[in-house]
Amino acid sequence: MSAPLGGDQLTLDVRVEAGARLRMDTVAATLALPGRHGDAASYDIRLTVGEHAQLRWLPGPLISALRSHLHQTIHVDLAPTAHLELRDVSVLGRTGEEPGRLTTGLTVHRCGRPLLDQQLDTGPGAPGWDGGAVLGGHRAVGQLLVVDPDMSHEPAPQCLLGPDAVVTPLEGPGVLVTALGADALAVTPLLRWPPRPAD
């Protein structure tokens, strides 16, 4: 979708009730665009997953276009027996274009307690965003979060999936796969769990 535009304030609230299953994906990317007055936009996504429910949140990439400024937050509340698969891919600029400013945050609570809380600030004005400690010159970053109560019995191992992708087990029944690349086509195939060789 060609939104959010600068100045927009969008909120999406999704609730998966007990025992239900929901898969959400998109047919195209989301494109953050500048507004007429240079104002920042906000896009707040709130996900709630009930007991024995399953949510697969697999949207297309978010592209930060030149001169855009977007704050995106994803807040997730999980019941103790809920299952979650959440993919988030950001691309900094369209082909041959400098990026806009993009700040993303992901906060996940399970049983009312924090499981994951992170933020990434990229683009013009964000300190060190293109340095080796953050993106290291890459133009796309993605992550896959999997929360599965069965992981309480067999935690995921930490490992590298290659030079630009890593698996990080969480302090709880979950795992985070993070990958960097030149574009969404390079990053998205690395975001899978359990990992398997690339096609």
Short mmCIF file of N, CA and C in Angstrom, two decimals, residues 82-145:
data_model
loop_
_atom_site.label_atom_id
_atom_site.label_comp_id
_atom_site.label_asym_id
_atom_site.label_seq_id
_atom_site.Cartn_x
_atom_site.Cartn_y
_atom_site.Cartn_z
N ALA A 82 -0.38 -19.68 23.56
CA ALA A 82 -0.48 -19.12 22.22
C ALA A 82 0.76 -19.43 21.39
N HIS A 83 0.55 -19.53 20.07
CA HIS A 83 1.64 -19.71 19.10
C HIS A 83 1.72 -18.46 18.22
N LEU A 84 2.95 -18.05 17.92
CA LEU A 84 3.15 -16.86 17.10
C LEU A 84 4.28 -17.09 16.10
N GLU A 85 4.05 -16.67 14.86
CA GLU A 85 5.10 -16.56 13.85
C GLU A 85 4.97 -15.16 13.26
N LEU A 86 5.96 -14.32 13.47
CA LEU A 86 5.89 -12.93 13.07
C LEU A 86 7.12 -12.57 12.25
N ARG A 87 6.89 -12.10 11.03
CA ARG A 87 8.00 -11.69 10.15
C ARG A 87 7.91 -10.18 9.93
N ASP A 88 9.07 -9.54 9.95
CA ASP A 88 9.15 -8.09 9.76
C ASP A 88 10.38 -7.80 8.91
N VAL A 89 10.18 -7.22 7.72
CA VAL A 89 11.28 -6.90 6.81
C VAL A 89 11.20 -5.42 6.46
N SER A 90 12.31 -4.71 6.61
CA SER A 90 12.40 -3.29 6.26
C SER A 90 13.43 -3.10 5.17
N VAL A 91 13.10 -2.27 4.17
CA VAL A 91 13.99 -1.96 3.06
C VAL A 91 14.20 -0.45 3.07
N LEU A 92 15.45 -0.04 3.03
CA LEU A 92 15.80 1.37 3.15
C LEU A 92 15.98 1.98 1.77
N GLY A 93 14.93 2.60 1.28
CA GLY A 93 14.94 3.24 -0.02
C GLY A 93 14.51 2.30 -1.13
N ARG A 94 13.89 2.89 -2.17
CA ARG A 94 13.59 2.12 -3.37
C ARG A 94 14.87 1.98 -4.19
N THR A 95 14.83 1.24 -5.28
CA THR A 95 16.02 1.00 -6.10
C THR A 95 16.66 2.31 -6.53
N GLY A 96 17.95 2.47 -6.23
CA GLY A 96 18.69 3.66 -6.62
C GLY A 96 18.32 4.91 -5.85
N GLU A 97 17.66 4.75 -4.70
CA GLU A 97 17.15 5.89 -3.94
C GLU A 97 17.71 5.84 -2.52
N GLU A 98 18.01 7.02 -1.96
CA GLU A 98 18.40 7.10 -0.56
C GLU A 98 17.18 6.82 0.32
N PRO A 99 17.39 6.33 1.55
CA PRO A 99 16.24 5.98 2.40
C PRO A 99 15.67 7.19 3.12
N GLY A 100 14.48 7.01 3.64
CA GLY A 100 13.91 7.94 4.60
C GLY A 100 14.32 7.53 6.00
N ARG A 101 13.75 8.19 6.98
CA ARG A 101 14.00 7.85 8.38
C ARG A 101 12.95 6.83 8.81
N LEU A 102 13.41 5.73 9.41
CA LEU A 102 12.52 4.66 9.82
C LEU A 102 12.91 4.18 11.21
N THR A 103 11.98 4.28 12.13
CA THR A 103 12.17 3.76 13.48
C THR A 103 11.15 2.67 13.71
N THR A 104 11.61 1.47 14.02
CA THR A 104 10.71 0.34 14.25
C THR A 104 10.92 -0.18 15.66
N GLY A 105 9.83 -0.61 16.28
CA GLY A 105 9.89 -1.20 17.60
C GLY A 105 9.03 -2.45 17.66
N LEU A 106 9.52 -3.45 18.38
CA LEU A 106 8.78 -4.70 18.57
C LEU A 106 8.79 -5.03 20.05
N THR A 107 7.61 -5.12 20.64
CA THR A 107 7.46 -5.46 22.05
C THR A 107 6.51 -6.64 22.16
N VAL A 108 6.97 -7.70 22.82
CA VAL A 108 6.16 -8.91 22.96
C VAL A 108 6.06 -9.26 24.45
N HIS A 109 4.82 -9.45 24.91
CA HIS A 109 4.58 -9.92 26.27
C HIS A 109 3.90 -11.28 26.19
N ARG A 110 4.33 -12.17 27.06
CA ARG A 110 3.71 -13.50 27.17
C ARG A 110 3.35 -13.72 28.63
N CYS A 111 2.13 -14.11 28.87
CA CYS A 111 1.64 -14.27 30.26
C CYS A 111 1.79 -12.96 31.03
N GLY A 112 1.71 -11.82 30.33
CA GLY A 112 1.84 -10.53 30.98
C GLY A 112 3.26 -10.11 31.31
N ARG A 113 4.25 -10.92 30.91
CA ARG A 113 5.66 -10.60 31.21
C ARG A 113 6.41 -10.37 29.90
N PRO A 114 7.44 -9.50 29.91
CA PRO A 114 8.19 -9.21 28.68
C PRO A 114 8.94 -10.44 28.17
N LEU A 115 8.81 -10.69 26.87
CA LEU A 115 9.58 -11.73 26.20
C LEU A 115 10.62 -11.11 25.27
N LEU A 116 10.26 -9.99 24.61
CA LEU A 116 11.17 -9.32 23.69
C LEU A 116 10.79 -7.84 23.63
N ASP A 117 11.79 -6.97 23.66
CA ASP A 117 11.55 -5.53 23.54
C ASP A 117 12.75 -4.94 22.82
N GLN A 118 12.57 -4.49 21.59
CA GLN A 118 13.70 -3.97 20.83
C GLN A 118 13.25 -2.83 19.92
N GLN A 119 14.22 -2.01 19.54
CA GLN A 119 13.96 -0.88 18.65
C GLN A 119 15.14 -0.73 17.70
N LEU A 120 14.85 -0.31 16.46
CA LEU A 120 15.88 -0.05 15.45
C LEU A 120 15.58 1.29 14.80
N ASP A 121 16.59 2.16 14.76
CA ASP A 121 16.44 3.50 14.20
C ASP A 121 17.41 3.63 13.03
N THR A 122 16.87 3.87 11.82
CA THR A 122 17.71 3.91 10.62
C THR A 122 17.38 5.12 9.76
N GLY A 123 18.30 5.44 8.87
CA GLY A 123 18.08 6.52 7.92
C GLY A 123 18.68 7.83 8.39
N PRO A 124 18.56 8.88 7.59
CA PRO A 124 19.17 10.17 7.89
C PRO A 124 18.79 10.68 9.27
N GLY A 125 19.81 11.05 10.05
CA GLY A 125 19.59 11.56 11.40
C GLY A 125 19.68 10.52 12.49
N ALA A 126 19.70 9.23 12.14
CA ALA A 126 19.84 8.17 13.15
C ALA A 126 21.33 7.89 13.36
N PRO A 127 21.85 8.02 14.57
CA PRO A 127 23.28 7.86 14.83
C PRO A 127 23.78 6.46 14.48
N GLY A 128 24.82 6.39 13.65
CA GLY A 128 25.53 5.14 13.37
C GLY A 128 24.73 4.05 12.69
N TRP A 129 23.60 4.39 12.10
CA TRP A 129 22.72 3.34 11.56
C TRP A 129 23.36 2.53 10.44
N ASP A 130 24.28 3.14 9.68
CA ASP A 130 24.88 2.44 8.54
C ASP A 130 26.26 1.87 8.87
N GLY A 131 26.66 1.97 10.14
CA GLY A 131 27.97 1.46 10.54
C GLY A 131 27.95 -0.03 10.82
N GLY A 132 29.12 -0.55 11.14
CA GLY A 132 29.27 -1.98 11.36
C GLY A 132 28.47 -2.52 12.53
N ALA A 133 28.14 -1.68 13.51
CA ALA A 133 27.40 -2.15 14.68
C ALA A 133 25.90 -2.26 14.42
N VAL A 134 25.43 -1.71 13.30
CA VAL A 134 23.99 -1.76 13.02
C VAL A 134 23.76 -2.50 11.70
N LEU A 135 23.75 -1.81 10.57
CA LEU A 135 23.44 -2.47 9.29
C LEU A 135 24.68 -2.75 8.44
N GLY A 136 25.79 -2.13 8.74
CA GLY A 136 27.02 -2.45 8.03
C GLY A 136 26.95 -2.29 6.53
N GLY A 137 26.23 -1.27 6.07
CA GLY A 137 26.14 -1.02 4.64
C GLY A 137 25.02 -1.74 3.92
N HIS A 138 24.30 -2.62 4.61
CA HIS A 138 23.17 -3.31 3.98
C HIS A 138 21.98 -2.37 3.88
N ARG A 139 21.09 -2.66 2.95
CA ARG A 139 19.90 -1.83 2.74
C ARG A 139 18.60 -2.49 3.16
N ALA A 140 18.69 -3.72 3.64
CA ALA A 140 17.48 -4.42 4.10
C ALA A 140 17.81 -5.20 5.37
N VAL A 141 16.84 -5.24 6.26
CA VAL A 141 16.98 -5.99 7.51
C VAL A 141 15.65 -6.69 7.78
N GLY A 142 15.74 -7.91 8.25
CA GLY A 142 14.51 -8.66 8.53
C GLY A 142 14.66 -9.50 9.77
N GLN A 143 13.52 -9.85 10.33
CA GLN A 143 13.53 -10.75 11.47
C GLN A 143 12.29 -11.63 11.45
N LEU A 144 12.46 -12.80 12.01
CA LEU A 144 11.36 -13.74 12.18
C LEU A 144 11.34 -14.13 13.65
N LEU A 145 10.22 -13.89 14.30
CA LEU A 145 10.03 -14.27 15.69
C LEU A 145 9.07 -15.44 15.75
#
